[in-house]
Every structure is written in C-alpha cells, then in structure tokens.
Tab-separated table of C-alpha atoms in Angstrom:
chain	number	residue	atom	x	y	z
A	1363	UNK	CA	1.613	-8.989	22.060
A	1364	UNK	CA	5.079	-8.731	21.002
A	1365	UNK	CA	7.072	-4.984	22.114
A	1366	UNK	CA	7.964	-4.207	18.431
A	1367	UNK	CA	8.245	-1.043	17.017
A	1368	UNK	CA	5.732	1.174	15.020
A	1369	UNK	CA	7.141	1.893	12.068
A	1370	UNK	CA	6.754	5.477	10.974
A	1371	UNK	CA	6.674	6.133	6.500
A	1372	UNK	CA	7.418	9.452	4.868
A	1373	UNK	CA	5.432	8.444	1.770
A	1374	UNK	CA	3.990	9.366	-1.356
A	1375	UNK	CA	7.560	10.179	-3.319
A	1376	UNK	CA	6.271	8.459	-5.663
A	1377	UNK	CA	2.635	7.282	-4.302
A	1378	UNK	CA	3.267	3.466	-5.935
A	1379	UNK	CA	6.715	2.695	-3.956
A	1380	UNK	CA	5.434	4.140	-0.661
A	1381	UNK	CA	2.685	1.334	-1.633
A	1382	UNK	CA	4.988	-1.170	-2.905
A	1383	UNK	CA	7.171	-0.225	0.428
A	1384	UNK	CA	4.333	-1.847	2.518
A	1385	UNK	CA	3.547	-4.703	0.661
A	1386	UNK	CA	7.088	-5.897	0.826
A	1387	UNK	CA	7.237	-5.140	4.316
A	1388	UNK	CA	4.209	-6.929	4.942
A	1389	UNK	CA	5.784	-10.020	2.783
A	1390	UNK	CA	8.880	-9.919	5.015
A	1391	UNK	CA	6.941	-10.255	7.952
A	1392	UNK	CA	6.830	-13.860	9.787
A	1393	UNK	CA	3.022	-13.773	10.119
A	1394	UNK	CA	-0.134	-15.800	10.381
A	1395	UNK	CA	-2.509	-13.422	10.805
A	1396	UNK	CA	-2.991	-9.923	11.258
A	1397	UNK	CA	-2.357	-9.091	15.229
A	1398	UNK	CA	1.453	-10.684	14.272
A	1399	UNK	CA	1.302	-8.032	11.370
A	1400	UNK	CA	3.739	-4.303	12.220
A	1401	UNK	CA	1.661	-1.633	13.187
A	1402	UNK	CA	2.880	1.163	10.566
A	1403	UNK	CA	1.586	5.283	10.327
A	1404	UNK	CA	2.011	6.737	7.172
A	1405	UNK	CA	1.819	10.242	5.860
A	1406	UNK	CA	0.985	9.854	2.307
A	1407	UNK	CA	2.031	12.978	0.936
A	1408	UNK	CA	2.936	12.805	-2.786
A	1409	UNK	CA	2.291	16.920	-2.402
A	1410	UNK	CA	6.116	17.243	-0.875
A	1411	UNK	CA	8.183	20.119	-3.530
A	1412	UNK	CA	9.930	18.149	-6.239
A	1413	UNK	CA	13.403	16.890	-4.756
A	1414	UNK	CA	14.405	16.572	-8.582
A	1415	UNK	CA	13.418	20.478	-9.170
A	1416	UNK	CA	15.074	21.625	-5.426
A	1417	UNK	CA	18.628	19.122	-6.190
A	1418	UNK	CA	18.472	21.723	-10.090
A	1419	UNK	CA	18.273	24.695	-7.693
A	1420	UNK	CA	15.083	24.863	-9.577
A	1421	UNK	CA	12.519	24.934	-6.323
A	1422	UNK	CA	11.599	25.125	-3.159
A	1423	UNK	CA	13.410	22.743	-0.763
A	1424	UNK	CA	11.429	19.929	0.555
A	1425	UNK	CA	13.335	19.544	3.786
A	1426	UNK	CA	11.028	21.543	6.103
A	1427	UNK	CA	7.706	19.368	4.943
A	1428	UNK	CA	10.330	16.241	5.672
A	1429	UNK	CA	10.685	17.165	8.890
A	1430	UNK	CA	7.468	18.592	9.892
A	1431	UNK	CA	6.264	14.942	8.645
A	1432	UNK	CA	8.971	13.158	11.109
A	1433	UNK	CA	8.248	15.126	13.738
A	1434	UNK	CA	3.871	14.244	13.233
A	1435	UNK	CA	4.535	10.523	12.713
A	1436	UNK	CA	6.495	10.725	15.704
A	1437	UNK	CA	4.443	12.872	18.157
A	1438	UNK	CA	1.900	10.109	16.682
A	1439	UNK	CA	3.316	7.458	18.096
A	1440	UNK	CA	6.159	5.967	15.326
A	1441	UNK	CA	9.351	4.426	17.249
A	1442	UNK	CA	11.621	4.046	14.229
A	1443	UNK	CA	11.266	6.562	10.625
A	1444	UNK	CA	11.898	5.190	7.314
A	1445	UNK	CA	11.585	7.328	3.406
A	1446	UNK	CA	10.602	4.985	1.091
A	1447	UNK	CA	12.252	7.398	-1.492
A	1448	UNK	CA	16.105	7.592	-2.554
A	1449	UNK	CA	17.056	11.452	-3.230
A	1450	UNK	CA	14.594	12.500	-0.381
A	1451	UNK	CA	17.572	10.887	1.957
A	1452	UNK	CA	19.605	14.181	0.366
A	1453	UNK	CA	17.054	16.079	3.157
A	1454	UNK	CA	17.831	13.303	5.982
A	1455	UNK	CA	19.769	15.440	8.043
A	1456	UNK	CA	16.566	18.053	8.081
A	1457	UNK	CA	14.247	15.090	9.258
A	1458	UNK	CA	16.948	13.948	12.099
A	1459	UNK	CA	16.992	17.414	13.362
A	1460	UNK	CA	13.255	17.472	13.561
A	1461	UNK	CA	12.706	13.661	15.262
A	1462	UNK	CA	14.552	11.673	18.074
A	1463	UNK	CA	13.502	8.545	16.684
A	1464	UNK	CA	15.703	6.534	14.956
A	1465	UNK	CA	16.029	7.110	11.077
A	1466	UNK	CA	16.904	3.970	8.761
A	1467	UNK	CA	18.535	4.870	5.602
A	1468	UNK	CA	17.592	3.257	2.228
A	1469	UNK	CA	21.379	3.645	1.004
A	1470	UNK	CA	22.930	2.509	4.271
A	1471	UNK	CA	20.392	-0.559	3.876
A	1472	UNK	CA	21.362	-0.892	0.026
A	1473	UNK	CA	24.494	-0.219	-0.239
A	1474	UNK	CA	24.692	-2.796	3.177
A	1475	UNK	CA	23.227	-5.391	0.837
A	1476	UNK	CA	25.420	-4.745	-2.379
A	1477	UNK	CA	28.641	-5.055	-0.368
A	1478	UNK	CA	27.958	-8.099	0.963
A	1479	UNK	CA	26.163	-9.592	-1.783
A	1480	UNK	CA	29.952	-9.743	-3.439
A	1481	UNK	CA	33.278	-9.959	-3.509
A	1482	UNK	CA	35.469	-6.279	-2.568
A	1483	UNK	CA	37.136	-5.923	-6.542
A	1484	UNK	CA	32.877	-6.210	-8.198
A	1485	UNK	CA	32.435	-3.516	-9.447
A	1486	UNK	CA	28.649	-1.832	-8.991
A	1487	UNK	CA	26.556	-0.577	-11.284
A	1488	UNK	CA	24.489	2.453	-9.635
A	1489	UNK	CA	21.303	3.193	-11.808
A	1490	UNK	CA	19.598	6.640	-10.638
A	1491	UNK	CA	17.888	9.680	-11.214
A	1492	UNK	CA	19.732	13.127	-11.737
A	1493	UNK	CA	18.700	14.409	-8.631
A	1494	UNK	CA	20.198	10.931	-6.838
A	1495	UNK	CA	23.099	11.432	-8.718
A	1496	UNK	CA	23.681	14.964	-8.092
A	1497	UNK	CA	23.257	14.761	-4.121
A	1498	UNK	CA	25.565	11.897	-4.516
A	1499	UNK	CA	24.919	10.113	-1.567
A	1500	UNK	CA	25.203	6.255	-3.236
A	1501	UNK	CA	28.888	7.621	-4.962
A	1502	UNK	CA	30.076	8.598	-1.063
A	1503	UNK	CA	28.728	5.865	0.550
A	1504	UNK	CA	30.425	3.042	-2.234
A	1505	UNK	CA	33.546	4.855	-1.926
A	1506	UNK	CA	33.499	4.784	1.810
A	1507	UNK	CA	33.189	1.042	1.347
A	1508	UNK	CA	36.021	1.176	-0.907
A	1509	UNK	CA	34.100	-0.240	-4.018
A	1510	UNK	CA	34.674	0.991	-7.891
A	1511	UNK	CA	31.357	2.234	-9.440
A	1512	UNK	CA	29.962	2.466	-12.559
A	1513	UNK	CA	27.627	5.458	-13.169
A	1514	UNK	CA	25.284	6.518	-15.746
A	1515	UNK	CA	26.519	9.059	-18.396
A	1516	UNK	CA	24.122	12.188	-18.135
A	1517	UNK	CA	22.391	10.934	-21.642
A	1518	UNK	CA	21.595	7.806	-19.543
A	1519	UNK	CA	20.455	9.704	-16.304
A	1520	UNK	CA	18.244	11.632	-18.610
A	1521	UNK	CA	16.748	8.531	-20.449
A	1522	UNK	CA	16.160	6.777	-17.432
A	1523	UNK	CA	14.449	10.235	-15.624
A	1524	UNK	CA	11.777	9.691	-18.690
A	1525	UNK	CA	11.218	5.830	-17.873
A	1526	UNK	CA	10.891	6.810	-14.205
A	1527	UNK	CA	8.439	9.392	-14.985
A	1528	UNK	CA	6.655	7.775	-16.819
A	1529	UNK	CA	5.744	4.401	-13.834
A	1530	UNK	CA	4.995	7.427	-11.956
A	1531	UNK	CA	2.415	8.714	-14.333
A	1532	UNK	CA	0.841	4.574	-14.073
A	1533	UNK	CA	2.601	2.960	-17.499
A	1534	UNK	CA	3.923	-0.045	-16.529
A	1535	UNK	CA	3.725	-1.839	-19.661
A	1536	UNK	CA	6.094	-4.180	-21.434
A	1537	UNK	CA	7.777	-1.480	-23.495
A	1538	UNK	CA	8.516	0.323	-20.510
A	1539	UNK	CA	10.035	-2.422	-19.342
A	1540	UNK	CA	12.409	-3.438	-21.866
A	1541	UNK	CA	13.324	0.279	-21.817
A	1542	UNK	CA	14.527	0.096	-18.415
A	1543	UNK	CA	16.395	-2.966	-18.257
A	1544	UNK	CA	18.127	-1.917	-21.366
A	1545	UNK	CA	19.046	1.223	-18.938
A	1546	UNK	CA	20.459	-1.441	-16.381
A	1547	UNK	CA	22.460	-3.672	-19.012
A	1548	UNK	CA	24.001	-0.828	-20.041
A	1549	UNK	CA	26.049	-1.108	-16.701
A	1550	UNK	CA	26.354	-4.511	-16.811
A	1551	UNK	CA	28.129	-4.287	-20.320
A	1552	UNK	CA	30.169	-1.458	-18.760
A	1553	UNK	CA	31.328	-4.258	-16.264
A	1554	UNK	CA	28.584	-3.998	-12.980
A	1555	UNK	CA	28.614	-7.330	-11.395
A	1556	UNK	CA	25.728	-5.571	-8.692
A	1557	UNK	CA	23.254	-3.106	-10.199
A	1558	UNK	CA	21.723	-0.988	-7.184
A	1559	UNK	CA	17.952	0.164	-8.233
A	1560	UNK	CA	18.484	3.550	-6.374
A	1561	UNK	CA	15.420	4.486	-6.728
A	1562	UNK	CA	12.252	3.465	-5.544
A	1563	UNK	CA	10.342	3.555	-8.607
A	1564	UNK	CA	12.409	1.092	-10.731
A	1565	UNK	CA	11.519	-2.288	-8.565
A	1566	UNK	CA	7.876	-1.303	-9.564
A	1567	UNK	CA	8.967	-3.185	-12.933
A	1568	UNK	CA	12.682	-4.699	-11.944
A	1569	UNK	CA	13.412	-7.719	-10.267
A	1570	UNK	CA	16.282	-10.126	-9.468
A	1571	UNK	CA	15.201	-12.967	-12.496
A	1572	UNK	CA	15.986	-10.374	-14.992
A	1573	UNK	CA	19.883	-10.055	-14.535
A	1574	UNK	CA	22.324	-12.333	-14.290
A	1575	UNK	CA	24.310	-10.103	-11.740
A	1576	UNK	CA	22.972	-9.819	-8.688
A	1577	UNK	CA	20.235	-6.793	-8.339
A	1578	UNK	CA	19.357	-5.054	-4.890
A	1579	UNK	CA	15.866	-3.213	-4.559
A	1580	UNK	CA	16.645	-0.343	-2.840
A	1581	UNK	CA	13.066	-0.492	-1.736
A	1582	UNK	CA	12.905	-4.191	-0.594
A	1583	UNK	CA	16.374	-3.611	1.533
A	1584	UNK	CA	14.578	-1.084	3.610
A	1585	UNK	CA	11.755	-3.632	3.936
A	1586	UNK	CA	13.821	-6.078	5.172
A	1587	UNK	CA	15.992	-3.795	7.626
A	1588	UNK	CA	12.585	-2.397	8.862
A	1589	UNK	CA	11.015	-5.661	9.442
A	1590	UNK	CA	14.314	-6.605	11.331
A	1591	UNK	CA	14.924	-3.358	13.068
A	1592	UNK	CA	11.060	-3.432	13.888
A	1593	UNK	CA	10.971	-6.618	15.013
A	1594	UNK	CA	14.306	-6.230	17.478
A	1595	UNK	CA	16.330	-8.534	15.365
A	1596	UNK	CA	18.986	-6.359	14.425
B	158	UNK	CA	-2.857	23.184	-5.998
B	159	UNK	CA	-6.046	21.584	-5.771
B	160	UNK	CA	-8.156	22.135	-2.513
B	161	UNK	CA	-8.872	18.200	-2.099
B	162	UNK	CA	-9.399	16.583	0.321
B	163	UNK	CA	-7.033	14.343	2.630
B	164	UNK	CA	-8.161	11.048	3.411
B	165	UNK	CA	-7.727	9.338	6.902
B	166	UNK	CA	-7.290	5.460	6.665
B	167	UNK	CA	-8.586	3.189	9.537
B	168	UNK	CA	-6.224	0.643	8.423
B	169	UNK	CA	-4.647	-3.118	8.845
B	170	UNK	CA	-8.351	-4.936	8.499
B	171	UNK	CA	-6.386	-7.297	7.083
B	172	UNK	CA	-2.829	-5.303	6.298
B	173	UNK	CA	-2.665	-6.202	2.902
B	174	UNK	CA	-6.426	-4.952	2.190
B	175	UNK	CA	-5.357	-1.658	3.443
B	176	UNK	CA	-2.505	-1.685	0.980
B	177	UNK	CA	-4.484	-2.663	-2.102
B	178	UNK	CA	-7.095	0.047	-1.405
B	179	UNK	CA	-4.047	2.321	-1.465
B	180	UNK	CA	-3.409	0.846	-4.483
B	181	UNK	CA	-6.470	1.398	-5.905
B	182	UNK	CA	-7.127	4.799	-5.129
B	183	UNK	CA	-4.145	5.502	-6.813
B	184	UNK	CA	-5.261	3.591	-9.837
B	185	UNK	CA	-8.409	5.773	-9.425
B	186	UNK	CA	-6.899	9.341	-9.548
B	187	UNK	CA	-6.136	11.084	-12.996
B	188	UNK	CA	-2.909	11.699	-11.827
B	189	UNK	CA	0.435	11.976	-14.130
B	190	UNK	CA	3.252	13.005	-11.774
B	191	UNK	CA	3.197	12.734	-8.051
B	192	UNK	CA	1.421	15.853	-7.252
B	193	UNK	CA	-1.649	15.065	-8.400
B	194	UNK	CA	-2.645	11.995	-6.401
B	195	UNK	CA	-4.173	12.603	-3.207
B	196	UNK	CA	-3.031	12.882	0.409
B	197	UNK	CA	-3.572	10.037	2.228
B	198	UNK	CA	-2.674	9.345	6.344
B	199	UNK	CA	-2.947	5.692	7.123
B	200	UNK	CA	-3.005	4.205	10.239
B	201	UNK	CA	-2.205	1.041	9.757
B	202	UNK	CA	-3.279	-1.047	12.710
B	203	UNK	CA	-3.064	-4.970	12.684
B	204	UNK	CA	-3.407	-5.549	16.378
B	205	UNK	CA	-6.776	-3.724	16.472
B	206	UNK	CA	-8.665	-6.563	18.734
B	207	UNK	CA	-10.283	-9.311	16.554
B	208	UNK	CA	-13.567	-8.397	14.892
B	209	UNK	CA	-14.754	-11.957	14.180
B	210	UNK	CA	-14.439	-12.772	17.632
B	211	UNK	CA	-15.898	-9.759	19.099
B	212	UNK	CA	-19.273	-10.534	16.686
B	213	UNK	CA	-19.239	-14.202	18.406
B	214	UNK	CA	-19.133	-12.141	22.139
B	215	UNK	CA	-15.793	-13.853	22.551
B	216	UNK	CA	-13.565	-10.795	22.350
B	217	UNK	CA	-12.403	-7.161	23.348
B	218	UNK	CA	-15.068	-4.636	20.997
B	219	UNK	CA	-12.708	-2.965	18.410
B	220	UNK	CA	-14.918	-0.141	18.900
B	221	UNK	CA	-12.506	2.035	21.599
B	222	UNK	CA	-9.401	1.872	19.472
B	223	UNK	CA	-11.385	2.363	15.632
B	224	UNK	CA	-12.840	5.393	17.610
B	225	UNK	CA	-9.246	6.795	18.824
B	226	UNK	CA	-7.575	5.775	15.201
B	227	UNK	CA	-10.375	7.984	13.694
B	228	UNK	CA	-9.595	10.714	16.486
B	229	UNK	CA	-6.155	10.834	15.909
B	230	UNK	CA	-6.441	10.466	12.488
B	231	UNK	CA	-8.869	14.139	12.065
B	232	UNK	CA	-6.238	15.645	14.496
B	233	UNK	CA	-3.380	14.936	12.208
B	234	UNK	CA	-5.447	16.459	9.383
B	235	UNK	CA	-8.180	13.806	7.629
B	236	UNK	CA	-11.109	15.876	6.066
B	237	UNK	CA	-12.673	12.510	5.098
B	238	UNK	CA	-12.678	9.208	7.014
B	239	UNK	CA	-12.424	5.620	5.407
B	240	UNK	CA	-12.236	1.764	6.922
B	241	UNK	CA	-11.479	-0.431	4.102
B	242	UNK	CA	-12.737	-3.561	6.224
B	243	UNK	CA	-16.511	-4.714	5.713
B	244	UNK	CA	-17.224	-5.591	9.429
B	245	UNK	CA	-15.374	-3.240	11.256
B	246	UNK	CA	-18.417	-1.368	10.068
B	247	UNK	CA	-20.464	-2.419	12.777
B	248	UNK	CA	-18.491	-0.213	14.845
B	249	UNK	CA	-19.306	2.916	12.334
B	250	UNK	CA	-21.562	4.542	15.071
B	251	UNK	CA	-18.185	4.317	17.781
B	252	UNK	CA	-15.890	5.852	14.751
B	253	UNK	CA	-18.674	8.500	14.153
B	254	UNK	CA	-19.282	9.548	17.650
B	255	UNK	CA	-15.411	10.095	17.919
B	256	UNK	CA	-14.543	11.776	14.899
B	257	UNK	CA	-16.425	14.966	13.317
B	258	UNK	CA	-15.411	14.411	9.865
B	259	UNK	CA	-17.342	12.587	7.359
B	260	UNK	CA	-16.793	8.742	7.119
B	261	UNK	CA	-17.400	7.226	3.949
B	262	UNK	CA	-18.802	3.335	4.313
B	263	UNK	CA	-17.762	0.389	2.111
B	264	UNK	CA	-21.210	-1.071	2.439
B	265	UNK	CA	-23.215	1.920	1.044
B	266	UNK	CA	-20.444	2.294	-1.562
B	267	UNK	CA	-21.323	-1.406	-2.338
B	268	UNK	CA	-24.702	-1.718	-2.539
B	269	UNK	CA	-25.196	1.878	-4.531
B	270	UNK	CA	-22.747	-0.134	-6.745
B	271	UNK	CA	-24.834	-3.068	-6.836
B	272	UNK	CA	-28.324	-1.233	-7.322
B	273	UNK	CA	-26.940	0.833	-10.534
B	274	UNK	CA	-25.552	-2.194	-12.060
B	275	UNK	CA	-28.624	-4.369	-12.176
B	276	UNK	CA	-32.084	-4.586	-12.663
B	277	UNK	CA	-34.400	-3.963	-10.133
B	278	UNK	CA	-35.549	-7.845	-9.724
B	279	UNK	CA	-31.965	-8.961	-9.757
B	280	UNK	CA	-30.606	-11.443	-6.825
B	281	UNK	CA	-28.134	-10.067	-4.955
B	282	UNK	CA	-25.251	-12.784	-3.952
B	283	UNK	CA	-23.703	-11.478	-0.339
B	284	UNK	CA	-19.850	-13.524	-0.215
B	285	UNK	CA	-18.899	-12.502	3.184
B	286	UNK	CA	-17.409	-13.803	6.466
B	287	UNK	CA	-19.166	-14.859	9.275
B	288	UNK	CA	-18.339	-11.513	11.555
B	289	UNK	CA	-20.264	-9.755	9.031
B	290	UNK	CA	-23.144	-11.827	7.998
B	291	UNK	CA	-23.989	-11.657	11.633
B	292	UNK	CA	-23.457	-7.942	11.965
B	293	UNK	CA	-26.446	-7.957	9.065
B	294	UNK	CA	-25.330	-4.273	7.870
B	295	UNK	CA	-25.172	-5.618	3.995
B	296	UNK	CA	-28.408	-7.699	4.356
B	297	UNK	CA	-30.042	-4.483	6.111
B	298	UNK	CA	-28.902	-1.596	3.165
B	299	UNK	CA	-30.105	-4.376	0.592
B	300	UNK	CA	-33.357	-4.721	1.819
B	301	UNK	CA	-33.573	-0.719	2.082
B	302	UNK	CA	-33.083	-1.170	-1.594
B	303	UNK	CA	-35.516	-3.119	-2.036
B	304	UNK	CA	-33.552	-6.253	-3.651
B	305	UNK	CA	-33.586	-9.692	-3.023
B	306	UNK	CA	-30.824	-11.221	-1.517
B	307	UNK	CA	-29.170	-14.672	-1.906
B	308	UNK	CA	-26.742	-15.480	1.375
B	309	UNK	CA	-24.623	-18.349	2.245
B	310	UNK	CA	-25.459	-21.112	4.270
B	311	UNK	CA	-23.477	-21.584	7.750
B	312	UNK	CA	-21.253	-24.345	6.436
B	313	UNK	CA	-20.718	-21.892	3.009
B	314	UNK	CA	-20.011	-18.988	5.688
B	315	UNK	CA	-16.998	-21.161	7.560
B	316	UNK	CA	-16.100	-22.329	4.140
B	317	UNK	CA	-14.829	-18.330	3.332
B	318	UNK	CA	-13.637	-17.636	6.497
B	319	UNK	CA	-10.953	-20.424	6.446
B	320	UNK	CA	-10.014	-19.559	3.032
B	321	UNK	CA	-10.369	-15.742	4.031
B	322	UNK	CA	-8.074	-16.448	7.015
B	323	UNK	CA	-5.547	-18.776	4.695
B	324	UNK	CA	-5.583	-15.082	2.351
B	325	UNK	CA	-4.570	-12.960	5.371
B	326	UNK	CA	-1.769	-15.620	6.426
B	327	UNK	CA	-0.822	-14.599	2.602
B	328	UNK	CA	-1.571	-17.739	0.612
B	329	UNK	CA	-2.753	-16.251	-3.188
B	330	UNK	CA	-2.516	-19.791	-5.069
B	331	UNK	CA	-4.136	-21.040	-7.773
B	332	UNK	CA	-5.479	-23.528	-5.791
B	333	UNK	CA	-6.700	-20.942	-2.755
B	334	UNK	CA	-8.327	-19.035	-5.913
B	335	UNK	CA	-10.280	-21.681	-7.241
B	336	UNK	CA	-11.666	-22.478	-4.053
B	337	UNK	CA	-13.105	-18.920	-3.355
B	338	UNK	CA	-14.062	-19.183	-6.776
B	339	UNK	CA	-16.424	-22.121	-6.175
B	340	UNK	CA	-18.016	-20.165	-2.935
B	341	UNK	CA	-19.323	-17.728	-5.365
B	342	UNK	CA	-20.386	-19.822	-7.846
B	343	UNK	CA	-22.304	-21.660	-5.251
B	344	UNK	CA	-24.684	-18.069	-4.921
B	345	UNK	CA	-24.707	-17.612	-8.685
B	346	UNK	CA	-26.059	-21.191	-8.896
B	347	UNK	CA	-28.668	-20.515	-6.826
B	348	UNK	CA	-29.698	-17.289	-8.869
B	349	UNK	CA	-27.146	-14.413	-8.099
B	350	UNK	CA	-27.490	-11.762	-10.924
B	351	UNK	CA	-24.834	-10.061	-8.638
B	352	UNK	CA	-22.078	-10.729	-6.292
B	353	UNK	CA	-21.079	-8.574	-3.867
B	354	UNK	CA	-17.182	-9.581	-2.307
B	355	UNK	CA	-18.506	-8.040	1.213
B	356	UNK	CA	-14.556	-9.007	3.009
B	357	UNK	CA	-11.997	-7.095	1.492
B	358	UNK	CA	-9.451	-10.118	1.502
B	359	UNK	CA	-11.555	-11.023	-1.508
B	360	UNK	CA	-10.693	-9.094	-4.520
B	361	UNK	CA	-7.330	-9.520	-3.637
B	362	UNK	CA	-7.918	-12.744	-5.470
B	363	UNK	CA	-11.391	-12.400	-7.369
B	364	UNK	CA	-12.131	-10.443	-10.508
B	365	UNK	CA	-14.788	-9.450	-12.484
B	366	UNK	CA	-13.409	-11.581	-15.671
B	367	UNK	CA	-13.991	-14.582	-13.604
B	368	UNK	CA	-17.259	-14.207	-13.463
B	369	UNK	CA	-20.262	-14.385	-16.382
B	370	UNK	CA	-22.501	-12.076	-13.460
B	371	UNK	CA	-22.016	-8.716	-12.053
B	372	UNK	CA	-18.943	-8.792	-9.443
B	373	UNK	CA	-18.819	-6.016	-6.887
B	374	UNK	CA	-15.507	-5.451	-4.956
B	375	UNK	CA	-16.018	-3.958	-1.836
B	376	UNK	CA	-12.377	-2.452	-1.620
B	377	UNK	CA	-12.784	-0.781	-5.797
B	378	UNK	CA	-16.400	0.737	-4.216
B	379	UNK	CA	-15.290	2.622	-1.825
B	380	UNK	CA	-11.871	3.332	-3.618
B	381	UNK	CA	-14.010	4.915	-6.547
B	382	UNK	CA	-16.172	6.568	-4.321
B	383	UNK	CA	-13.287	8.301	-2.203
B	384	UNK	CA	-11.231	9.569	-5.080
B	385	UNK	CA	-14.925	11.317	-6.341
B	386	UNK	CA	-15.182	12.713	-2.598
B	387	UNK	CA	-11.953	13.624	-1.782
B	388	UNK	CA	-11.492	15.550	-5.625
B	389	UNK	CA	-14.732	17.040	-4.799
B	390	UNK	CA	-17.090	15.584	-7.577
B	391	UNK	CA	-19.627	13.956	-5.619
C-alpha cells in the first residue's frame, strides 16, 4: 500500500461540515476502490463549548477540549490534524501545543486559494460569522498578503449568524438559500471579485455556479490540501 | 447535558457508506444547534483487507484489524459499537470477543425493520453482494423470523457487485441508477413484498420512492436504531 498519511479531524463544529469535510475529501481522492481510499480518525464532538459564546467572552473556552482531542487522534495514530471549522482555528495555537503532528490551517489553505485565484488589486469579499470576525484571523492573514477586503457590516454578520444557525439546526431549503447568497452579493456589489465562505457551514448550500466572481469553500480547500498533504504531493 | 451515549464507528466499508451513515444519524437526531447531536468517533479504515475476497478464501480475514478498530475504538471512549458494512458482519463474533461494549448489527436492525413493515406471509427480496449472500447472516435472521425469502441468482449476484464496485469507484449516474434499479425489480418480479438493500453502497443510490414495495436501507436501519440507543430510548 501506498505510505500516506492518516488524516486526523477535530469534528462536529457543526456535525454537517465535519460530514461534508469527508465527502469532499473522499471526492478529491484519485481512487478506484476503497484500499486507495485515506485512512481518516475522527472525533465527532459537536459537544466542544460554543467558540461563538467563548470569542463574546460569554463562555468557557474551548481550547483545552481542542487539544485534548489533538493530542487522542494523535496518540491514535493520526500523522497530519485538520478542523474542519473556521473560528475554532482562533484555538490553533492550544491544539499545536498539545500535538507534534502537523496542523493544516483552513485559512492558510483558503486564503492560499483566493490569492491565487486572482489578480493582487481584487479585492475579496470575506463572508463570516461574528466570532470569525472578531478573532480576525482571515483580516490578518489578507493583509499579510497585501490584499484590500471587504467585510460584513455587524447588521450583516448578525443576519448571516441567523442563516448559519439555522443549516445547523437541518433547514436547508430554498429560502435559506436565497437568504444567503443575498448575504454574499452584498460583497460583490460592494466590489468583491473573490468571496471566501469562511465558514464551514455556508458550502452546505453555496457553490461556485452561483457567482460570477470566483468563490472558495473554505471547507473544500482543506479537502484538497489534505488530500495533497496526505497523499505526499505537496 | 444529556448522558448519551458515544458511538464508535468501524468505518471505510466502502468510505462513502461510512459518511452517509454519518449523515444519517445526524438526520436522525432532534437536534437544533450543535450540542445536541451525538458524539461520534469514527475510524475510518479503507485499507481494512478485502471482505469479498476473504468470503471466496482468497484473502487476509478482516477479522484481526475490525477486532483492534473496535478495541481502540472503546479505549478512546465508544459506549456503543457500530459497522455500517453488511458483510463485515460475519466477523461480528471477532469484533465482539475484542470489545466489551455493545455492538449494534445492521442485519438485525434490518430484518426487525423488515418484519414490522409487512405481513407475516410477505416475500422478503435480499439485494446483496456476493461476500454476503455467502456469509448467509441475512438469509439465517430471516428464516429465524419465520419469512420467506426471495434471493438472487449467481449471475443477478455478480450483476450488483460490478455495479456495487462501479458505486465505490464513485460513479452515481443516472445510468448506474437505473441499472441497480432493474436488480431489484428483478426480486419484486418474482414476488418481493419487501426489499432489503443488504450492501450499504446501495441506498446511496436507491430510495424508497422508487419503489411501489417496501424498501429497507440497511445504512437508515441501523442509523435509526443507533440514535434510539445511543439517546437511550430503546
């Protein structure tokens, strides 16, 4: 069999994307059958203390169950971690102090994508939760790359926390829809020529066809670096 | 919170039945926000050692590494044990021996299914691969219950287990439906009151609205049945 990696998940922020996570993994894998399919562990834990309460001040910090998690997947076997889950990465220096394995970032792999998928003036349209936006992560790491953004007012952040609620709470119905690209155009009408879905809850109803600027999946970037990473093609 | 229960996953019988049993014990759990659904810790294995070939005394038994995935599994914390793969269930008794918490099987979880959902006279139609059909374990619990049962013929058997095996290698076409379609209607021509899908590659593409019988999906059984266990209300 080949060497590749086991691929360690911090799930269940929400349940459905640590699910969607896999499948796209799984569809970015070259494979026939299953032996050529990634061996992956995952601790499904949508029980981890709300990141959106702890980023308010509002609750307990979810860091130590982050890194108590890393440190299991990794005493069970996982070569490489990943978080299917934006704000969680505001804890990411907790789970690298609690795990040697190598950690790859959804906004390194996103932001990755949305700098190269156009040219350095495009501006990019960052669509996220208020906990996201508070820890600020996405904001450092576009400014590091030297790229304007366009951010959500806190009316919008609010809005779109609702929508995102409610795919976690199952609706995924046309209504919801339209509500959330409406959400995203609102950037694009601001100017976005890249929307970033920094969160992994809105490419349970977003894709590419709906825009026409280009849109990155925070949650399919991490597939695809994981696959590559896992596979020892990066 | 709730004292349920958290469910161990002997997974990557094929990877992407693993994920849609995920799936669907999410869609199972009267959940609204995240920390309501259930714990889950999935190891997702794809290189376990073939279980067709094993059944045909050509392989490696699966049983030694399903019995140290269900080992590991109660060490990292499982109170329940589940396999969403049909024929790995001949290995139940290795999985058992190794693990001391209780396993839940797809094929009692499928035939209580199909005894509560027909008459007692009813023909049972078994849609499974060849692996299985020799394993007998569906054509045993049947005859427990006392039902009739309507099986495939050898050439129907290879017929599924190509298309099966084009499902795993991730074809989901029209075309690939259809022709799974036609192997059950072959059962339900012959009398089938009932069909069981006894792989769990098969509801990834069959239904119960394509059907004018019964239609029992393996992978929805034993979902239902582990959200009931794991919440405590069975």
């Amino acid at each position: 069999m080949k060497a590749d990696k086991v691929v360690g998940i911090i799930g269940g922020m929400g349940p459905a994307a640590t699910v969607d996570f896999m499948a796209r993994v799984m569809d970015r894998t070259p494979a026939e059958n299953d032996q050529q399919h990634l061996r992956m562990l995952v601790e499904h834990n949508p029980r981890i203390p709300s990141r959106q309460k702890a980023m308010r001040g509002e609750g307990e910090s979810p860091g130590p169950t982050l890194a108590a998690m890393a440190r299991r997947l990794e005493i069970a076997g996982a070569n490489l971690l990943v978080m299917p889950c934006n704000l969680a990465h505001a804890w990411q220096a907790d789970i690298e102090a609690a795990s040697s394995v190598p950690f790859i970032s959804i906004i390194d792999a996103s932001v990755e994508s949305a700098l190269s998928r156009s040219s350095n003036d495009s501006a990019i349209g960052l669509m996220t939760t208020p906990g996201c936006f508070t820890a600020g992560l996405y904001q450092q790491a576009l400014a590091d790359g030297g790229r304007p953004v366009i951010t959500q007012t806190a009316d919008e952040l609010a809005a779109l926390m609702s929508l995102v609620e409610r795919i976690k709470g199952g609706d995924l119905s046309s209504e919801l829809v339209t509500a959330v690209r409406e959400e995203a155009n609102r950037l694009v009408t601001r100017g976005a020529k890249v929307l970033i879905a920094a969160c992994t809850e809105l490419p349970l109803v977003l894709d590419e066809s709906m825009f026409n600027v280009a849109f990155i999946s925070s949650t399919d970037e991490l597939a695809k670096k994981t696959v590559a990473l896992a596979m020892g093609c990066e």
